[in-house]
Coordinates of C-alpha atoms in Angstrom, one line a residue:
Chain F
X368 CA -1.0 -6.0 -11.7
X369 CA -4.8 -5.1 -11.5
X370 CA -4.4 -1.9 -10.9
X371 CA -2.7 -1.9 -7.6
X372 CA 0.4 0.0 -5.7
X373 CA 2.3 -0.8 -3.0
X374 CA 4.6 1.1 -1.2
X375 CA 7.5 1.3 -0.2
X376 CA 8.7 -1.8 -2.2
X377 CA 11.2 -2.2 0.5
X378 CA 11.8 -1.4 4.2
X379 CA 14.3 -2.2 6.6
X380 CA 13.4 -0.3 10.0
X381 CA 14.6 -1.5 13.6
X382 CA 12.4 -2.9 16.8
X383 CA 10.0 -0.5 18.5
X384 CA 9.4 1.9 15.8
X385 CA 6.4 2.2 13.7
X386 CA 5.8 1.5 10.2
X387 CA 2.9 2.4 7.8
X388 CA 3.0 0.4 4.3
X389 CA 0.2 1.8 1.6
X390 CA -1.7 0.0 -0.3
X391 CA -3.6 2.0 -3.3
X392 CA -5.9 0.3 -6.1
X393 CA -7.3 2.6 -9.2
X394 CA -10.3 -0.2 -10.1
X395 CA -12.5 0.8 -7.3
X396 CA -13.1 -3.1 -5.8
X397 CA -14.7 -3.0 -2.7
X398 CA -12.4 -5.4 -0.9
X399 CA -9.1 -4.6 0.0
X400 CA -6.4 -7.4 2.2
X401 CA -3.1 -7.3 3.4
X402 CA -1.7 -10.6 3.8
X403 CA 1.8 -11.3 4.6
X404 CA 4.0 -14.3 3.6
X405 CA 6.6 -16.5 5.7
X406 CA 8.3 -19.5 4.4
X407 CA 6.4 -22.6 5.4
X408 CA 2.9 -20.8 5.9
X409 CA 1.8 -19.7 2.6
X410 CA 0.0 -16.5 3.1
X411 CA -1.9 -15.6 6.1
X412 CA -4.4 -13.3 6.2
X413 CA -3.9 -10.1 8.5
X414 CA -7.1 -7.5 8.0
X415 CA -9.5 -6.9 5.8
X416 CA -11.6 -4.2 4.4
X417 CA -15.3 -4.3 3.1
X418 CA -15.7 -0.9 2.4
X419 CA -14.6 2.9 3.7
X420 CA -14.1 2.4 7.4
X421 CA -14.9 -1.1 7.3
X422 CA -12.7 -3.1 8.4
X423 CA -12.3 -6.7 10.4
X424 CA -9.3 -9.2 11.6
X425 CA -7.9 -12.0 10.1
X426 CA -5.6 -15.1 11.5
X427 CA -2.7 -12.5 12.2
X428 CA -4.0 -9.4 13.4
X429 CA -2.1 -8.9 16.4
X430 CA 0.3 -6.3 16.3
X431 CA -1.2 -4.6 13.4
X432 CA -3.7 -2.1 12.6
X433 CA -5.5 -0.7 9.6
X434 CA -7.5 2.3 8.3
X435 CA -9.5 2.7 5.0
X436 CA -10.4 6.4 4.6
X437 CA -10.5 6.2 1.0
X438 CA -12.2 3.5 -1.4
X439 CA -8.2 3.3 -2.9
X440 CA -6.4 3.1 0.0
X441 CA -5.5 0.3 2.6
X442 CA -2.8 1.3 5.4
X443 CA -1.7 -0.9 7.0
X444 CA 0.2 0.2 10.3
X445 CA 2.7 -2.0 13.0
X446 CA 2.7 -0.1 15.9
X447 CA 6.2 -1.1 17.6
X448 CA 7.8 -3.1 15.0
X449 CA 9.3 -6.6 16.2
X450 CA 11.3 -8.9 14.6
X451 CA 8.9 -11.6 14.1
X452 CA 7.2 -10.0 11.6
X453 CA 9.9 -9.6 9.1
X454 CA 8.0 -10.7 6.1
X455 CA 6.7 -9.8 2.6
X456 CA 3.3 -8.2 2.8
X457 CA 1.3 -8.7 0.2
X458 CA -2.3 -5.7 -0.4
X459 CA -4.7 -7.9 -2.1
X460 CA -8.2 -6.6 -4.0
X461 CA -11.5 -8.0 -4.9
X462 CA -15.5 -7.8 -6.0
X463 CA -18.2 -8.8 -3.5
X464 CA -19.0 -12.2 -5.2
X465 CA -17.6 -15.2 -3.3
X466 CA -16.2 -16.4 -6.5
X467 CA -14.1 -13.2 -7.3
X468 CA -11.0 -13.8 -7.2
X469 CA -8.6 -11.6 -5.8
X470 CA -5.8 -9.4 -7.9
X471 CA -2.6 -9.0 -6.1
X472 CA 0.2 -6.5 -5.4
X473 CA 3.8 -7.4 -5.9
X474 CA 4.7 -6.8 -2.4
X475 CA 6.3 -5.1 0.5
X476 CA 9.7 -6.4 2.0
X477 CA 9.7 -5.2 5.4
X478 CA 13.0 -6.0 7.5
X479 CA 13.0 -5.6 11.1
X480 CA 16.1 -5.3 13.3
Chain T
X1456 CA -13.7 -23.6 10.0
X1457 CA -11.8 -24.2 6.8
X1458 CA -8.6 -25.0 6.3
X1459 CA -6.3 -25.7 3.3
X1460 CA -3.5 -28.4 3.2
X1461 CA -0.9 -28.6 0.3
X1462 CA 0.5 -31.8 1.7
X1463 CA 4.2 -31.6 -0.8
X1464 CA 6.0 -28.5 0.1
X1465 CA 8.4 -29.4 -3.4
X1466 CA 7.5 -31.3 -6.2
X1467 CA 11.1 -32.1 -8.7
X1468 CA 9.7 -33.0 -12.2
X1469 CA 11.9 -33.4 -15.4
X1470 CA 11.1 -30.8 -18.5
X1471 CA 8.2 -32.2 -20.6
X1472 CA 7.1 -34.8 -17.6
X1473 CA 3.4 -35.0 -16.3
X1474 CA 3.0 -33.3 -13.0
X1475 CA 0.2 -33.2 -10.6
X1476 CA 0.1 -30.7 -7.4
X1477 CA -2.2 -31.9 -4.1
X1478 CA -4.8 -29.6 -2.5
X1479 CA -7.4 -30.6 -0.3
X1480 CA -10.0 -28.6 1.7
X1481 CA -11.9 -29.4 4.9
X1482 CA -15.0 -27.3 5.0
X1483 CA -18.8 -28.1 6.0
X1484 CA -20.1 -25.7 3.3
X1485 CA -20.0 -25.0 -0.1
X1486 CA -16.8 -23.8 -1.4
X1487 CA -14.9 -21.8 -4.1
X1488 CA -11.5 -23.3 -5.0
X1489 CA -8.5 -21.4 -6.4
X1490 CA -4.9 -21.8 -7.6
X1491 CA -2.8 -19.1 -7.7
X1492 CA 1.3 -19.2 -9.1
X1493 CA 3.8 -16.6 -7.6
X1494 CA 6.9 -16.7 -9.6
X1495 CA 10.0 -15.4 -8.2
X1496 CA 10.2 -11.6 -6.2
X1497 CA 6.3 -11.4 -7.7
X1498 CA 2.7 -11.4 -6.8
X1499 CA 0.5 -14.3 -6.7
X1500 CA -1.3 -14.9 -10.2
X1501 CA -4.6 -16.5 -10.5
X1502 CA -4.3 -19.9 -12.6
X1503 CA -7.6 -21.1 -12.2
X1504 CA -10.8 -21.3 -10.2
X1505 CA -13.8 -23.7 -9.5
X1506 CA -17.7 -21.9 -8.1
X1507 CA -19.7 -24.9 -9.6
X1508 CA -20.6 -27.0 -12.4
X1509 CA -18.0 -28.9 -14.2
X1510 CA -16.5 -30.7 -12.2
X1511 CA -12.6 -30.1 -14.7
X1512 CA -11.5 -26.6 -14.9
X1513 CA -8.8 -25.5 -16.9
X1514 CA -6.8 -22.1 -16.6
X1515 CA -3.8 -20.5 -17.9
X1516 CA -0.7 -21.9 -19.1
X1517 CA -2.2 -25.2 -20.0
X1518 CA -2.7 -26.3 -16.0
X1519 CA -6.1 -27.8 -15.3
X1520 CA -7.5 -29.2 -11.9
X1521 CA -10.5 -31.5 -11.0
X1522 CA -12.9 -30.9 -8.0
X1523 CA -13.8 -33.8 -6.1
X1524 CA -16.0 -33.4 -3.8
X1525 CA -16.0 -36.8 -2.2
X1526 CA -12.5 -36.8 -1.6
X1527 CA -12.4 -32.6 -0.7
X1528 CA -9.9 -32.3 -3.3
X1529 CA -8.9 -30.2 -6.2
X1530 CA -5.6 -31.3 -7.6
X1531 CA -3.8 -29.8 -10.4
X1532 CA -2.2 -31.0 -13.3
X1533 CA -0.2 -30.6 -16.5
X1534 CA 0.5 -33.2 -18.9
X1535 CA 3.6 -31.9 -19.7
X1536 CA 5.6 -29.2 -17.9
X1537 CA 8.4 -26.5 -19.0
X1538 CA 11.2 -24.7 -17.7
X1539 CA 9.2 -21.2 -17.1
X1540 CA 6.3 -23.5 -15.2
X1541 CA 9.0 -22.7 -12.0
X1542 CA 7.3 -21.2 -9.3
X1543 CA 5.5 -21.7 -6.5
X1544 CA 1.9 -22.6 -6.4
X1545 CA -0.6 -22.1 -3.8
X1546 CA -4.2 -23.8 -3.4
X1547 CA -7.0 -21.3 -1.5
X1548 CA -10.2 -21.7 -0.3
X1549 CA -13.3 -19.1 0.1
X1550 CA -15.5 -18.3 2.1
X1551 CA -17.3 -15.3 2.9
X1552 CA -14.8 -11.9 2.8
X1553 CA -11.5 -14.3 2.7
X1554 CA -9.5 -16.3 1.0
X1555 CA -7.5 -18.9 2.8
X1556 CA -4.6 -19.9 1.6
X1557 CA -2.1 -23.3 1.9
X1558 CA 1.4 -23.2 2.7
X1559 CA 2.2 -23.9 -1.1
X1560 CA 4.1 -25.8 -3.4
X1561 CA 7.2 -25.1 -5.0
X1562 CA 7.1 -26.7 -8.2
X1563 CA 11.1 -27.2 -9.9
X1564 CA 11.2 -27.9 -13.4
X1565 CA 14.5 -29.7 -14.1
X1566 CA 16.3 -29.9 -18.1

């Protein structure tokens, strides 16, 4: 898929504690997203990165936080895990032009108790 | 602001049946239209785009959708559907650094 890891595949942690999911690409896009996926709202947009330390909020952003140290990796962190955001995360990548589209990962499960 | 609405959260079609999946946009700009398929426990995978010119844009599997610009729509179709078309389909909108997404469609291809 494009070139792109995430990790872990699957996670199923309990309320309060913290949880850092990885996102890591190998085709050096400048773009990096996390986006996470409920049933009934498609895939909403959390951060966003447009280049090494660059980063800005999305629809979702509260309750998460992100860091880009590296052109190949996206971390995306939940401070005190809640239940409401069980979901499947998904890293997405892209090229600067508006009309990129953007490549995928095949998602984190994340399970919060 | 731009939003994204996939007004049929299910569409049931019969194997080998025409099928035809809604999107429409509200934006007060230009925009770059996408379709992306997720089939199950994967990723979502691009289908199809529109940045400009024709107006008909045909992608992968045989789908094909039709910008209309008057209508802020860009509906897509098959003329005839199979089995493995099963999945769920989302409609997205760009503009600037994101990609906005609908709720999607789950398209069920029935024998």
């Amino acid at each position: 898929d494009a070139g792109i890891t995430q990790s872990p595949r699957h996670k199923v942690t309990e309320t309060g504690t913290p949880v850092t999911l990885r996102c890591h690409q190998t085709e050096n896009h400048r773009y990096m997203y996390w986006y996470r996926q409920d049933p009934g709202h498609g895939l909403r947009l959390i951060h966003y990165s447009y280049g090494v330390k660059d980063t800005d909020k999305g629809e979702v952003s509260d309750g998460y936080s992100v860091s880009r140290s590296k052109t190949e990796d996206f971390l995306l962190t939940l401070e005190s895990a809640t239940s409401s955001q069980t979901s499947v995360y998904f890293c997405a990548i892209s090229e600067p032009p508006l009309g990129s589209p953007l490549h995928f990962g095949n998602g984190t499960r994340l399970t919060v108790t | 602001a731009q939003s994204v609405t996939q007004l049929d959260s299910q569409v049931p079609v019969f194997e080998e049946a025409p099928v035809e999946l809604r999107c429409n946009y509200s934006s007060s700009v230009s925009v770059y239209l996408f379709w992306y398929v997720q089939y199950p426990n994967q990723g979502l995978q691009l289908l199809l785009k529109y940045l400009s010119g024709s107006t008909l844009v045909k992608g992968i599997n045989g789908f094909e959708a039709e910008f209309n610009k008057s209508q802020t729509s860009f509906h897509l179709r098959k003329p005839s559907v199979h089995i493995s078309d099963t999945a769920e389909y989302f409609c997205a909108v760009r503009l600037t650094n994101k990609l906005i997404f609908g709720t999607g469609t789950l398209l069920a291809v029935q024998p």
